[in-house]
Structure formats: structure tokens, C-alpha cells
XYZ file of N, CA and C in Angstrom:
870
model
N 17.718 -2.013 7.969
C 16.274 -2.211 8.021
C 15.639 -1.081 8.826
N 14.575 -0.511 8.261
C 13.927 0.632 8.909
C 13.285 0.221 10.224
N 13.256 1.179 11.174
C 12.601 0.934 12.458
C 11.215 1.553 12.428
N 10.201 0.759 12.749
C 8.809 1.224 12.760
C 8.338 1.275 14.199
N 7.805 2.408 14.604
C 7.244 2.532 15.943
C 5.829 3.091 15.830
N 4.919 2.545 16.642
C 3.528 2.987 16.569
C 2.883 2.751 17.922
N 2.706 3.815 18.673
C 2.073 3.669 19.986
C 1.345 4.957 20.338
N 0.154 5.152 19.761
C -0.610 6.376 20.061
C -1.250 6.306 21.437
N -1.813 7.427 21.847
C -2.383 7.532 23.188
C -3.484 6.537 23.480
N -4.322 6.227 22.473
C -5.449 5.335 22.749
C -4.966 3.921 23.072
N -3.767 3.544 22.575
C -3.235 2.218 22.902
C -2.739 2.181 24.348
N -2.164 3.278 24.814
C -1.763 3.359 26.224
C -2.986 3.227 27.120
N -4.092 3.879 26.736
C -5.334 3.787 27.499
C -5.871 2.363 27.485
N -5.832 1.720 26.303
C -6.347 0.355 26.187
C -5.547 -0.608 27.058
N -4.227 -0.444 27.087
C -3.388 -1.304 27.929
C -3.701 -1.093 29.413
N -3.939 0.148 29.795
C -4.293 0.439 31.185
C -5.615 -0.237 31.546
N -6.578 -0.191 30.631
C -7.865 -0.835 30.886
C -7.717 -2.353 30.965
N -6.841 -2.920 30.146
C -6.593 -4.366 30.195
C -6.046 -4.755 31.566
N -5.105 -3.968 32.057
C -4.531 -4.251 33.386
C -5.607 -4.147 34.465
N -6.480 -3.150 34.356
C -7.519 -2.946 35.362
C -8.556 -4.067 35.361
N -8.876 -4.585 34.180
C -9.931 -5.593 34.058
C -9.429 -7.019 34.268
N -8.131 -7.223 34.235
C -7.580 -8.572 34.307
C -8.061 -9.358 35.537
N -8.160 -8.734 36.723
C -8.616 -9.511 37.894
C -10.045 -10.025 37.768
N -10.835 -9.464 36.839
C -12.242 -9.836 36.724
C -12.469 -11.075 35.862
N -11.420 -11.541 35.161
C -11.607 -12.649 34.223
C -10.902 -13.909 34.718
N -11.360 -15.049 34.195
C -10.776 -16.338 34.555
C -9.603 -16.705 33.654
N -9.661 -16.245 32.421
C -8.698 -16.687 31.422
C -8.498 -15.593 30.384
N -7.311 -15.581 29.811
C -6.978 -14.623 28.759
C -6.929 -15.360 27.429
N -7.657 -14.859 26.437
C -7.517 -15.328 25.066
C -6.633 -14.330 24.330
N -5.401 -14.729 23.995
C -4.569 -13.838 23.174
C -4.563 -14.359 21.746
N -5.102 -13.536 20.844
C -5.137 -13.903 19.439
C -3.844 -13.466 18.770
N -3.241 -14.379 18.019
C -2.017 -14.069 17.290
C -2.204 -14.444 15.821
N -1.555 -13.709 14.959
C -1.626 -13.941 13.512
C -0.768 -15.153 13.168
N -1.355 -16.173 12.547
C -0.629 -17.403 12.220
C 0.527 -17.162 11.252
N 0.565 -16.004 10.611
C 1.685 -15.687 9.715
C 2.875 -15.138 10.487
N 2.625 -14.619 11.701
C 3.692 -14.136 12.590
C 3.334 -14.508 14.031
N 3.342 -15.799 14.353
C 2.797 -16.257 15.643
C 3.570 -15.772 16.859
N 4.847 -15.507 16.700
C 5.649 -15.010 17.828
C 5.588 -13.488 17.889
N 5.794 -12.844 16.765
C 5.898 -11.379 16.745
C 4.578 -10.680 17.001
N 3.460 -11.377 16.860
C 2.172 -10.736 17.135
C 1.698 -10.961 18.570
N 2.561 -11.523 19.427
C 2.263 -11.591 20.859
C 2.741 -10.300 21.530
N 1.867 -9.721 22.328
C 2.164 -8.432 22.960
C 2.806 -8.659 24.333
N 4.073 -8.287 24.514
C 4.730 -8.505 25.813
C 4.092 -7.712 26.943
N 3.471 -6.569 26.630
C 2.795 -5.782 27.666
C 1.576 -6.526 28.209
N 0.902 -7.244 27.337
C -0.254 -8.036 27.765
C 0.202 -9.183 28.653
N 1.324 -9.808 28.294
C 1.867 -10.891 29.111
C 2.188 -10.398 30.522
N 2.748 -9.200 30.612
C 3.050 -8.621 31.922
C 1.772 -8.357 32.715
N 0.760 -7.847 32.018
C -0.509 -7.541 32.682
C -1.204 -8.819 33.154
N -1.040 -9.909 32.407
C -1.713 -11.167 32.734
C -1.095 -11.845 33.941
N 0.216 -11.707 34.110
C 0.881 -12.370 35.224
C 0.704 -13.880 35.148
N 0.146 -14.475 36.209
C -0.063 -15.919 36.262
C -1.449 -16.327 35.751
N -2.196 -15.404 35.206
C -3.536 -15.715 34.691
C -3.439 -16.769 33.587
N -4.263 -17.820 33.617
C -4.245 -18.807 32.530
C -4.476 -18.131 31.173
N -3.761 -18.621 30.163
C -3.849 -18.006 28.837
C -4.035 -19.078 27.767
N -4.935 -18.800 26.839
C -5.101 -19.614 25.647
C -4.655 -18.795 24.452
N -3.662 -19.307 23.737
C -3.175 -18.648 22.526
C -4.025 -19.142 21.357
N -4.654 -18.216 20.651
C -5.503 -18.578 19.516
C -4.876 -18.029 18.241
N -4.446 -18.933 17.382
C -3.813 -18.543 16.125
C -4.894 -18.341 15.067
N -4.984 -17.113 14.546
C -5.995 -16.747 13.548
C -5.380 -16.676 12.158
N -6.244 -16.509 11.164
C -5.819 -16.379 9.757
C -5.005 -17.591 9.301
N -5.377 -18.753 9.811
C -4.656 -19.972 9.462
C -4.806 -20.317 7.982
N -5.870 -19.825 7.350
C -6.058 -20.090 5.919
C -5.010 -19.376 5.069
N -4.355 -18.353 5.631
C -3.325 -17.607 4.899
C -1.910 -18.059 5.255
N -1.800 -19.002 6.204
C -0.493 -19.403 6.735
C 0.036 -20.659 6.044
N 1.353 -20.787 6.079
C 2.026 -21.987 5.594
C 1.781 -23.119 6.596
N 1.172 -24.195 6.140
C 0.727 -25.241 7.067
C 1.891 -25.954 7.761
N 2.984 -26.165 7.043
C 4.140 -26.834 7.655
C 4.706 -25.983 8.786
N 4.863 -24.690 8.521
C 5.383 -23.803 9.554
C 4.369 -23.616 10.679
N 3.104 -23.615 10.334
C 2.060 -23.502 11.344
C 2.154 -24.669 12.329
N 2.346 -25.878 11.808
C 2.479 -27.052 12.674
C 3.723 -26.967 13.546
N 4.805 -26.384 13.011
C 6.016 -26.197 13.816
C 5.729 -25.302 15.010
N 4.937 -24.248 14.792
C 4.608 -23.330 15.887
C 3.678 -23.981 16.899
N 2.717 -24.763 16.430
C 1.820 -25.462 17.348
C 2.638 -26.376 18.265
N 3.573 -27.109 17.675
C 4.434 -27.999 18.467
C 5.314 -27.208 19.424
N 5.810 -26.061 18.973
C 6.661 -25.214 19.819
C 5.897 -24.754 21.057
N 4.685 -24.251 20.857
C 3.903 -23.748 21.992
C 3.534 -24.883 22.950
N 3.192 -26.035 22.397
C 2.864 -27.177 23.257
C 4.068 -27.610 24.083
N 5.258 -27.594 23.455
C 6.480 -27.961 24.171
C 6.784 -26.990 25.301
N 6.306 -25.751 25.166
C 6.522 -24.733 26.197
C 5.293 -24.589 27.102
N 4.460 -25.614 27.118
C 3.287 -25.673 28.004
C 2.341 -24.490 27.832
N 2.265 -24.007 26.598
C 1.332 -22.928 26.294
C 0.135 -23.500 25.532
N -1.046 -23.563 26.151
C -2.229 -24.042 25.426
C -2.472 -23.217 24.168
N -2.768 -23.901 23.064
C -2.889 -23.210 21.783
C -3.985 -23.852 20.938
N -4.672 -23.014 20.180
C -5.611 -23.455 19.157
C -5.274 -22.750 17.859
N -5.321 -23.461 16.754
C -5.175 -22.862 15.425
C -6.546 -22.928 14.765
N -7.145 -21.770 14.506
C -8.549 -21.724 14.092
C -8.754 -21.009 12.772
N -9.731 -21.506 12.019
C -10.367 -20.701 10.992
C -11.614 -20.137 11.677
N -11.575 -18.852 11.975
C -12.613 -18.234 12.812
C -14.012 -18.352 12.225
N -14.106 -18.662 10.928
C -15.409 -18.681 10.263
C -16.107 -20.040 10.375
N -15.438 -21.044 10.941
C -16.040 -22.366 11.035
C -17.173 -22.380 12.062
N -18.175 -23.207 11.799
C -19.386 -23.221 12.631
C -19.146 -23.734 14.040
N -18.132 -24.578 14.213
C -17.923 -25.200 15.529
C -16.941 -24.431 16.404
N -16.598 -23.196 16.007
C -15.546 -22.467 16.704
C -15.906 -22.212 18.171
N -17.169 -21.898 18.454
C -17.579 -21.626 19.840
C -17.431 -22.881 20.696
N -17.817 -24.010 20.149
C -17.710 -25.285 20.869
C -16.254 -25.621 21.171
N -15.375 -25.417 20.181
C -13.951 -25.740 20.341
C -13.297 -24.846 21.389
N -13.552 -23.543 21.306
C -12.946 -22.594 22.244
C -13.466 -22.825 23.665
N -14.759 -23.072 23.807
C -15.333 -23.318 25.139
C -14.751 -24.581 25.757
N -14.652 -25.647 24.958
C -14.104 -26.909 25.468
C -12.653 -26.749 25.904
N -11.865 -26.016 25.128
C -10.460 -25.807 25.483
C -10.352 -24.967 26.750
N -11.203 -23.989 26.896
C -11.186 -23.142 28.089
C -11.521 -23.959 29.336
N -12.514 -24.824 29.230
C -12.899 -25.678 30.362
C -11.777 -26.641 30.730
N -11.063 -27.114 29.719
C -9.921 -28.002 29.973
C -8.826 -27.278 30.746
N -8.509 -26.044 30.327
C -7.458 -25.258 30.981
C -7.837 -24.923 32.422
N -9.124 -24.656 32.635
C -9.603 -24.197 33.943
C -10.226 -25.312 34.777
N -10.001 -26.565 34.406
C -10.702 -27.677 35.055
C -10.471 -27.712 36.562
N -9.255 -27.414 37.018
C -8.979 -27.446 38.462
C -9.757 -26.349 39.191
N -9.761 -25.157 38.618
C -10.488 -24.042 39.245
C -11.982 -24.320 39.268
N -12.522 -24.855 38.174
C -13.949 -25.141 38.106
C -14.333 -26.255 39.072
N -13.459 -27.255 39.189
C -13.722 -28.350 40.129
C -13.704 -27.854 41.568
N -12.789 -26.928 41.864
C -12.690 -26.358 43.219
C -13.948 -25.575 43.563
N -14.440 -24.790 42.596
C -15.662 -24.016 42.836
C -16.854 -24.943 43.053
N -16.912 -26.035 42.286
C -18.008 -26.996 42.432
C -17.957 -27.667 43.803
N -16.730 -28.020 44.235
C -16.557 -28.675 45.535
C -16.982 -27.762 46.680
N -16.861 -26.465 46.493
C -17.257 -25.493 47.521
C -18.744 -25.193 47.480
N -19.443 -25.825 46.512
C -20.883 -25.608 46.407
C -21.255 -24.315 45.718
N -20.302 -23.722 45.015
C -20.577 -22.463 44.315
C -21.463 -22.721 43.103
N -22.337 -21.788 42.816
C -23.262 -21.898 41.694
C -22.482 -21.897 40.380
N -22.885 -22.762 39.468
C -22.233 -22.820 38.157
C -22.415 -21.496 37.425
N -21.362 -21.035 36.822
C -21.394 -19.727 36.160
C -20.615 -19.800 34.848
N -20.784 -18.795 33.965
C -20.011 -18.785 32.727
C -18.528 -18.494 33.001
N -17.666 -19.082 32.209
C -16.257 -18.694 32.214
C -16.160 -17.290 31.644
N -15.356 -16.443 32.279
C -15.179 -15.067 31.788
C -13.788 -14.955 31.177
N -13.754 -14.601 29.898
C -12.495 -14.533 29.153
C -12.280 -13.136 28.591
N -11.044 -12.664 28.684
C -10.669 -11.410 28.042
C -10.001 -11.735 26.709
N -10.439 -11.052 25.637
C -9.875 -11.267 24.302
C -8.973 -10.104 23.937
N -7.709 -10.409 23.676
C -6.746 -9.363 23.322
C -6.005 -9.790 22.058
N -5.378 -8.813 21.415
C -4.585 -9.098 20.231
C -4.117 -7.816 19.588
N -3.143 -7.920 18.706
C -2.674 -6.749 17.970
C -3.773 -6.299 17.013
N -3.698 -5.077 16.512
C -4.699 -4.627 15.541
C -4.755 -5.532 14.309
N -5.948 -5.700 13.783
C -6.177 -6.439 12.533
C -5.798 -7.916 12.631
N -5.872 -8.487 13.827
C -5.528 -9.902 13.990
C -6.734 -10.814 13.715
N -7.903 -10.212 13.511
C -9.103 -11.004 13.253
C -9.925 -11.261 14.494
N -9.736 -10.420 15.507
C -10.422 -10.630 16.789
C -11.928 -10.444 16.648
N -12.354 -9.421 15.950
C -13.789 -9.165 15.805
C -14.476 -10.269 15.018
N -13.804 -10.804 14.006
C -14.364 -11.911 13.229
C -14.583 -13.127 14.116
N -13.576 -13.452 14.937
C -13.705 -14.587 15.845
C -14.835 -14.357 16.843
N -14.888 -13.163 17.428
C -15.911 -12.877 18.433
C -17.314 -12.985 17.839
N -17.494 -12.504 16.623
C -18.810 -12.589 15.997
C -19.247 -14.039 15.808
N -18.286 -14.925 15.548
C -18.639 -16.333 15.381
C -18.809 -17.024 16.744
N -18.105 -16.542 17.750
C -18.310 -17.086 19.094
C -19.689 -16.708 19.634
N -20.100 -15.496 19.313
C -21.376 -14.991 19.819
C -22.528 -15.327 18.861
N -22.152 -15.678 17.616
C -23.119 -16.051 16.570
C -23.999 -14.878 16.149
N -23.446 -13.694 16.167
C -24.117 -12.514 15.627
C -23.065 -11.433 15.410
N -23.395 -10.439 14.614
C -22.439 -9.364 14.327
C -22.498 -8.304 15.417
N -21.726 -8.557 16.475
C -21.708 -7.618 17.598
C -20.423 -6.798 17.625
N -19.413 -7.240 16.861
C -18.132 -6.537 16.823
C -17.853 -6.119 15.391
N -17.504 -4.849 15.209
C -17.212 -4.360 13.864
C -15.956 -5.028 13.322
N -15.988 -5.368 12.023
C -14.845 -6.016 11.398
C -14.345 -5.166 10.241
N -13.085 -5.386 9.874
C -12.501 -4.698 8.734
C -11.059 -5.104 8.564
N -10.595 -5.127 7.317
C -9.235 -5.569 7.051
C -8.258 -4.406 7.213
N -8.312 -3.814 8.398
C -7.416 -2.701 8.712
C -7.340 -2.597 10.231
N -6.259 -2.035 10.767
C -6.159 -1.883 12.214
C -7.059 -0.775 12.730
N -7.439 -0.910 14.022
C -8.157 0.184 14.679
C -9.658 0.135 14.542
N -10.245 -1.042 14.193
C -11.694 -1.116 14.033
C -12.394 -1.116 15.388
N -11.900 -1.925 16.332
C -12.465 -1.949 17.683
C -11.861 -0.810 18.499
N -12.709 0.028 19.094
C -12.199 1.222 19.780
C -12.467 1.228 21.279
N -13.248 0.293 21.792
C -13.526 0.276 23.221
C -13.816 -1.130 23.708
N -13.853 -1.295 25.035
C -14.136 -2.601 25.610
C -15.643 -2.847 25.629
N -16.036 -4.125 25.480
C -17.442 -4.495 25.632
C -17.533 -5.967 26.033
N -18.526 -6.280 26.889
C -18.793 -7.655 27.287
C -19.758 -8.284 26.292
N -19.456 -9.520 25.888
C -20.277 -10.266 24.940
C -20.555 -11.650 25.524
N -21.710 -12.191 25.233
C -22.080 -13.507 25.751
C -22.066 -14.524 24.612
N -21.194 -15.501 24.729
C -21.134 -16.565 23.728
C -22.204 -17.612 23.992
N -22.339 -18.013 25.273
C -23.310 -19.030 25.671
C -23.465 -18.960 27.180
N -24.208 -19.886 27.742
C -24.343 -19.938 29.198
C -23.028 -20.350 29.858
N -22.062 -20.813 29.048
C -20.795 -21.283 29.580
C -19.631 -20.325 29.357
N -19.824 -19.295 28.526
C -18.686 -18.431 28.173
C -19.130 -16.997 27.936
N -18.469 -16.063 28.653
C -18.640 -14.627 28.428
C -17.303 -14.042 28.022
N -17.337 -13.036 27.175
C -16.122 -12.513 26.555
C -16.017 -11.011 26.728
N -14.855 -10.544 27.116
C -14.578 -9.108 27.172
C -13.722 -8.751 25.962
N -14.313 -8.024 25.033
C -13.595 -7.580 23.833
C -12.785 -6.329 24.173
N -11.588 -6.236 23.623
C -10.721 -5.075 23.863
C -10.161 -4.583 22.535
N -9.795 -3.302 22.440
C -9.199 -2.809 21.196
C -7.847 -3.464 20.928
N -7.487 -3.545 19.650
C -6.168 -4.063 19.291
C -5.071 -3.134 19.801
N -4.039 -3.725 20.407
C -2.969 -2.907 20.980
C -1.589 -3.412 20.561
N -0.717 -2.471 20.263
C 0.702 -2.745 20.072
C 1.424 -2.335 21.354
N 2.729 -2.198 21.290
C 3.483 -1.840 22.484
C 4.528 -0.805 22.108
N 5.188 -0.241 23.149
C 6.019 0.943 22.956
C 7.154 0.738 21.952
N 7.832 -0.376 22.035
C 9.028 -0.573 21.220
C 9.170 -2.036 20.845
N 9.268 -2.296 19.545
C 9.431 -3.661 19.082
C 10.831 -4.163 19.414
N 10.932 -5.478 19.635
C 12.210 -6.073 20.040
C 13.276 -5.891 18.974
N 12.887 -5.988 17.705
C 13.824 -5.829 16.592
C 13.122 -5.073 15.466
N 13.884 -4.420 14.576
C 13.262 -3.799 13.399
C 12.482 -4.803 12.555
N 12.989 -6.041 12.483
C 12.328 -7.088 11.699
C 10.914 -7.333 12.203
N 10.730 -7.294 13.500
C 9.403 -7.517 14.078
C 8.425 -6.446 13.604
N 8.856 -5.194 13.623
C 8.003 -4.106 13.146
C 7.658 -4.250 11.674
N 8.637 -4.651 10.865
C 8.407 -4.845 9.434
C 7.364 -5.943 9.209
N 7.489 -7.045 9.939
C 6.546 -8.156 9.756
C 5.138 -7.766 10.183
N 5.012 -7.013 11.262
C 3.694 -6.570 11.706
C 3.078 -5.579 10.712
N 3.918 -4.764 10.108
C 3.427 -3.853 9.069
C 2.966 -4.648 7.847
N 3.749 -5.641 7.459
C 3.443 -6.436 6.275
C 2.127 -7.191 6.428
N 1.848 -7.678 7.625
C 0.622 -8.456 7.845
C -0.569 -7.591 8.236
N -0.378 -6.280 8.377
C -1.513 -5.367 8.534
C -1.821 -4.905 9.935
N -0.900 -5.095 10.885
C -1.160 -4.678 12.260
C -0.883 -3.193 12.488
N -0.178 -2.569 11.555
C 0.190 -1.156 11.674
C -0.447 -0.382 10.526
N -1.000 0.772 10.835
C -1.656 1.559 9.797
C -0.700 1.832 8.640
N -1.214 1.706 7.413
C -0.364 1.792 6.229
C 0.250 3.175 6.032
N -0.306 4.173 6.669
C 0.226 5.534 6.511
C 1.449 5.785 7.386
N 1.828 4.791 8.213
C 2.849 5.040 9.231
C 4.202 4.390 8.948
N 4.391 3.837 7.774
C 5.681 3.227 7.457
C 5.995 3.405 5.975
N 7.281 3.254 5.645
C 7.722 3.353 4.250
C 7.393 2.048 3.540
N 6.506 2.101 2.573
C 6.021 0.886 1.930
C 7.124 0.146 1.177
N 8.097 0.882 0.650
C 9.145 0.178 -0.094
C 10.009 -0.677 0.836
N 10.245 -0.215 2.064
C 11.013 -1.028 3.025
C 10.305 -2.355 3.297
N 8.986 -2.280 3.486
C 8.208 -3.480 3.787
C 8.118 -4.382 2.556
N 7.949 -3.782 1.378
C 7.879 -4.563 0.141
C 9.201 -5.277 -0.137
N 10.309 -4.627 0.157
C 11.620 -5.255 -0.055
C 11.814 -6.443 0.874
N 11.315 -6.349 2.101
C 11.364 -7.484 3.024
C 10.528 -8.638 2.466
N 9.333 -8.305 1.947
C 8.465 -9.331 1.364
C 9.139 -9.996 0.166
N 9.784 -9.207 -0.660
C 10.481 -9.761 -1.831
C 11.582 -10.717 -1.409
N 12.303 -10.353 -0.369
C 13.386 -11.210 0.114
C 12.825 -12.573 0.549
N 11.704 -12.543 1.250
C 11.057 -13.792 1.680
C 10.578 -14.602 0.480
N 9.874 -13.945 -0.438
C 9.283 -14.636 -1.573
C 10.342 -15.210 -2.512
N 11.423 -14.488 -2.710
C 12.500 -15.008 -3.560
C 13.090 -16.281 -2.977
N 13.141 -16.332 -1.660
C 13.753 -17.479 -0.999
C 12.820 -18.684 -0.927
N 11.530 -18.430 -0.665
C 10.627 -19.537 -0.373
C 9.548 -19.781 -1.427
N 9.172 -18.769 -2.188
C 8.087 -18.951 -3.150
C 8.380 -18.247 -4.478
N 9.547 -18.536 -5.088
C 9.932 -17.827 -6.322
C 8.977 -18.083 -7.484
N 8.428 -19.294 -7.577
C 7.541 -19.603 -8.695
C 6.251 -18.801 -8.625
N 5.735 -18.639 -7.412
C 4.527 -17.820 -7.240
C 4.825 -16.377 -7.621
N 5.986 -15.902 -7.216
C 6.406 -14.534 -7.535
C 6.507 -14.340 -9.040
N 7.107 -15.301 -9.713
C 7.255 -15.236 -11.170
C 5.905 -15.220 -11.865
N 5.011 -16.078 -11.412
C 3.707 -16.194 -12.058
C 2.860 -14.949 -11.833
N 2.869 -14.436 -10.618
C 2.011 -13.302 -10.290
C 2.422 -12.041 -11.048
N 3.743 -11.837 -11.206
C 4.223 -10.581 -11.793
C 4.939 -10.783 -13.125
N 4.735 -11.950 -13.728
C 5.273 -12.230 -15.071
C 6.783 -12.027 -15.142
N 7.465 -12.583 -14.154
C 8.920 -12.440 -14.089
C 9.601 -13.624 -14.757
N 10.847 -13.419 -15.153
C 11.653 -14.472 -15.763
C 12.694 -14.972 -14.765
N 13.351 -16.067 -15.108
C 14.440 -16.565 -14.275
C 15.529 -15.513 -14.145
N 15.764 -14.777 -15.232
C 16.802 -13.734 -15.210
C 16.430 -12.619 -14.232
N 15.130 -12.298 -14.147
C 14.690 -11.259 -13.206
C 15.001 -11.649 -11.761
N 14.941 -12.965 -11.492
C 15.140 -13.453 -10.127
C 16.542 -13.988 -9.888
N 17.434 -13.759 -10.832
C 18.809 -14.211 -10.641
C 19.380 -13.612 -9.354
N 20.191 -14.400 -8.655
C 20.707 -13.959 -7.353
C 21.579 -12.712 -7.459
N 22.040 -12.403 -8.662
C 22.844 -11.188 -8.836
C 21.979 -9.925 -8.872
N 20.661 -10.094 -9.027
C 19.745 -8.948 -9.090
C 19.339 -8.557 -7.671
N 19.645 -7.341 -7.279
C 19.311 -6.865 -5.945
C 17.802 -6.647 -5.823
N 17.294 -6.743 -4.595
C 15.855 -6.574 -4.376
C 15.307 -5.228 -4.842
N 16.020 -4.103 -4.634
C 15.500 -2.836 -5.154
C 15.340 -2.856 -6.669
N 16.288 -3.492 -7.373
C 16.170 -3.583 -8.834
C 14.997 -4.476 -9.228
N 14.778 -5.539 -8.477
C 13.642 -6.415 -8.753
C 12.328 -5.673 -8.524
N 12.282 -4.846 -7.489
C 11.070 -4.070 -7.220
C 10.777 -3.122 -8.379
N 11.826 -2.524 -8.939
C 11.639 -1.637 -10.088
C 11.160 -2.417 -11.308
N 11.657 -3.636 -11.483
C 11.197 -4.486 -12.588
C 9.716 -4.808 -12.426
N 9.313 -5.168 -11.203
C 7.902 -5.467 -10.933
C 7.046 -4.221 -11.156
N 7.558 -3.064 -10.760
C 6.850 -1.802 -10.963
C 6.546 -1.596 -12.449
N 7.550 -1.837 -13.281
C 7.373 -1.683 -14.728
C 6.401 -2.724 -15.275
N 6.503 -3.970 -14.790
C 5.622 -5.043 -15.262
C 4.170 -4.734 -14.928
N 3.939 -4.043 -13.815
C 2.581 -3.676 -13.418
C 2.047 -2.487 -14.210
N 2.905 -1.837 -14.978
C 2.495 -0.668 -15.734
C 2.486 0.607 -14.919
N 3.262 0.607 -13.819
C 3.304 1.772 -12.942
C 4.507 2.677 -13.241
N 5.149 2.464 -14.375
C 6.350 3.222 -14.767
C 7.401 3.135 -13.660
N 7.736 4.270 -13.030
C 8.741 4.238 -11.961
C 8.125 4.526 -10.590
N 6.796 4.338 -10.480
C 6.101 4.594 -9.220
C 6.216 3.344 -8.331
N 7.400 3.165 -7.742
C 7.624 1.952 -6.962
C 6.852 1.961 -5.646
N 6.434 3.148 -5.158
C 5.591 3.181 -3.962
C 4.244 2.507 -4.239
N 3.692 2.765 -5.408
C 2.418 2.153 -5.789
C 2.594 0.640 -5.964
N 3.692 0.249 -6.576
C 3.965 -1.179 -6.750
C 4.206 -1.849 -5.399
N 4.875 -1.142 -4.500
C 5.118 -1.691 -3.161
C 3.805 -1.958 -2.455
N 2.881 -1.001 -2.552
C 1.571 -1.157 -1.922
C 0.828 -2.353 -2.507
N 0.875 -2.520 -3.825
C 0.200 -3.653 -4.467
C 0.803 -4.975 -3.997
N 2.123 -5.029 -3.923
C 2.798 -6.244 -3.475
C 2.386 -6.603 -2.044
N 2.357 -5.602 -1.168
C 1.966 -5.825 0.227
C 0.541 -6.343 0.309
N -0.375 -5.713 -0.420
C -1.780 -6.129 -0.373
C -1.968 -7.513 -0.990
N -1.233 -7.815 -2.057
C -1.312 -9.151 -2.659
C -0.896 -10.217 -1.649
N 0.161 -9.925 -0.903
C 0.641 -10.889 0.085
C -0.386 -11.064 1.201
N -0.945 -9.959 1.695
C -1.922 -10.039 2.780
C -3.158 -10.841 2.386
N -3.559 -10.717 1.131
C -4.783 -11.373 0.675
C -4.564 -12.820 0.265
N -3.322 -13.299 0.351
C -3.052 -14.679 -0.009
C -2.815 -14.909 -1.485
N -2.679 -13.833 -2.267
C -2.483 -13.988 -3.705
C -1.068 -14.437 -4.062
N -0.177 -14.419 -3.073
C 1.189 -14.883 -3.290
C 1.442 -16.200 -2.553
N 0.357 -16.902 -2.290
C 0.470 -18.198 -1.633
C 0.436 -18.072 -0.126
N 0.316 -19.199 0.571
C 0.316 -19.188 2.041
C 1.693 -18.831 2.578
N 1.727 -18.003 3.614
C 3.014 -17.572 4.166
C 2.997 -17.644 5.688
N 4.118 -17.957 6.262
C 4.393 -17.749 7.685
C 5.809 -17.216 7.741
N 5.951 -15.991 8.210
C 7.196 -15.241 8.034
C 8.275 -15.581 9.047
N 7.933 -16.379 10.055
C 8.914 -16.743 11.070
C 8.708 -18.190 11.482
N 9.755 -18.798 11.967
C 9.708 -20.183 12.457
C 10.368 -20.220 13.829
N 10.076 -21.247 14.640
C 10.698 -21.321 15.968
C 12.221 -21.270 15.935
N 12.816 -21.750 14.840
C 14.279 -21.721 14.730
C 14.828 -20.304 14.677
N 13.956 -19.313 14.404
C 14.385 -17.907 14.385
C 14.631 -17.357 15.782
N 14.191 -18.076 16.811
C 14.258 -17.554 18.164
C 15.576 -17.909 18.838
N 16.062 -16.984 19.655
C 17.176 -17.276 20.545
C 16.676 -17.157 21.986
N 17.570 -17.185 22.940
C 17.150 -17.150 24.343
C 16.412 -15.870 24.700
N 16.708 -14.795 23.989
C 16.087 -13.514 24.294
C 14.867 -13.208 23.417
N 14.538 -14.125 22.513
C 13.412 -13.876 21.639
C 13.795 -13.945 20.178
N 13.273 -13.018 19.381
C 13.436 -13.047 17.937
C 14.812 -12.547 17.522
N 15.470 -13.301 16.632
C 16.743 -12.853 16.073
C 16.499 -11.676 15.134
N 17.566 -10.918 14.917
C 17.471 -9.804 13.973
C 17.197 -10.322 12.562
């Protein structure tokens, strides 16, 4: 499996700014992609946060497998990690996030009240990998288009303070990855879900990983989308040969790079059904299995 690495200078700067600003906030909102809820958590952010209270917000839930999504929600709760699974476009998102934040910080808020301190907004830092849907969520929290959105990494380029309500203020930060992924599989999954710029990895490697997943869990969707037969998906047919078959079915002759790109984009857009590429059972004591 190919190794993907992506850590340009602006991400190092963004991480430094996150560390510098952390003392100014009450709580950290880490947004994770519901299709890769473990692999889209940034270990560098966890180090920067230290003991700071954290709310894990799972985004893109409309594209995720609901059964696996529930497994992850239960996993995080069992590990005492507050979590919300959100469709960022829902009207009540600001109310839900604010209420959860107040619940997490209830002891701190009660202590400030007991000291006679003036009531103030909760200050939250919003972090996440590129293309996790952070700007979409922030725009709905603030109820206006204050953060640029786009279905590609690198849309947010600097920090900015945003006001959700009299009870919640938000520090937006650029999407950041980290120096080295724990396993090659983690890099492949982040590439497949759109956290890494498409120009920085071999598309056929990522498409072959997607095919392996789809053959195992969603073969009927695969057959329907690309007009495949049972013989095409026979276990004796290797994934590279299947990719070439799909390439031909798409009318791309032998341009498997173009077919790989189409397959990746189809998966990202939900055209191959809801997916969650990892489950808690994939984890060992050190994190994600190979």
C-alpha cells in the first residue's frame, strides 16, 4: 500500500497558531469525518489541547453508514469523549452545539457564577482536517456565510473569530493534517474522503482501496453503478483487473487514471451508497491496525 504524506509549511504555521491560541478558549471543537471518525482526528491537535475539554463533532453523517456511525458514537461515549453526530445543514445545529458545550463546561460555568463573574459567551476553537465540512458547520452556527466553503481541502486559510450567539463565540482555523500518518491505510482513507489534495497521491492506489471496500461491503451498488456482472466481481478477479474492466465500461479505453478519479469522486458524493471505512474493531492498543 502506497504511503501518502502531506504537510506543507502553512500547516506547520496553522498548528503553531492553534497551540498559541489554545489558552484563550474554553473548549475545543474537533470536527471529524463520519466516514473516517478515527483517522480524521489530528494527534497534533490532541497534544496542543492537553487537558482542555473537547467536543468531537462528526460531520458528513448523511454520507456515512448509519450502523457503523452508531458503533463509533458508542465507542466515543465508552471512552468518555463527548460526541455529536450532525448534519451541519439542519436549522437547530447552533442550539444543539451550544447546549452540549454548556453541559461539558457546567462545572466551570457554575464556578464562575459562584465567584460573581459576569456571564460571558463560551469561547470555542474549531479544528479539523481539510475538507471536513468545518466552514459549512460554522456558517450554520453563525447563521450567515462568513466562512468560505468548497468540496476540496485548503479553503480556509487563516484564523478568524465568529459569533454564533450571546452564548457562543468561535475561533475558526485552517484545516490541518500532521507530519506522518500512523499507517499507510490512514493516508489512503484521508485521500479517498478528500482531506488531501488530489494532485498529491496516485489515484489508482486510492481507487483500488475503494474497490476492495466496495467489493466486500457493497457489491450490488458497485455492480449497478458500473454495469458489472457477477463474473466481473468473482473473487478470482484481482482488483487491478476489475479497475480495468470498470475503465472500459465507462468508455475510457485503458485510461484507468481517469476511471480511478471518477470512482473516487462517485464515492465521495455518495453515489456508491453510504460508507464508513473504519470501525472500532479496527483499533488495537496503539491505534489503527494496518
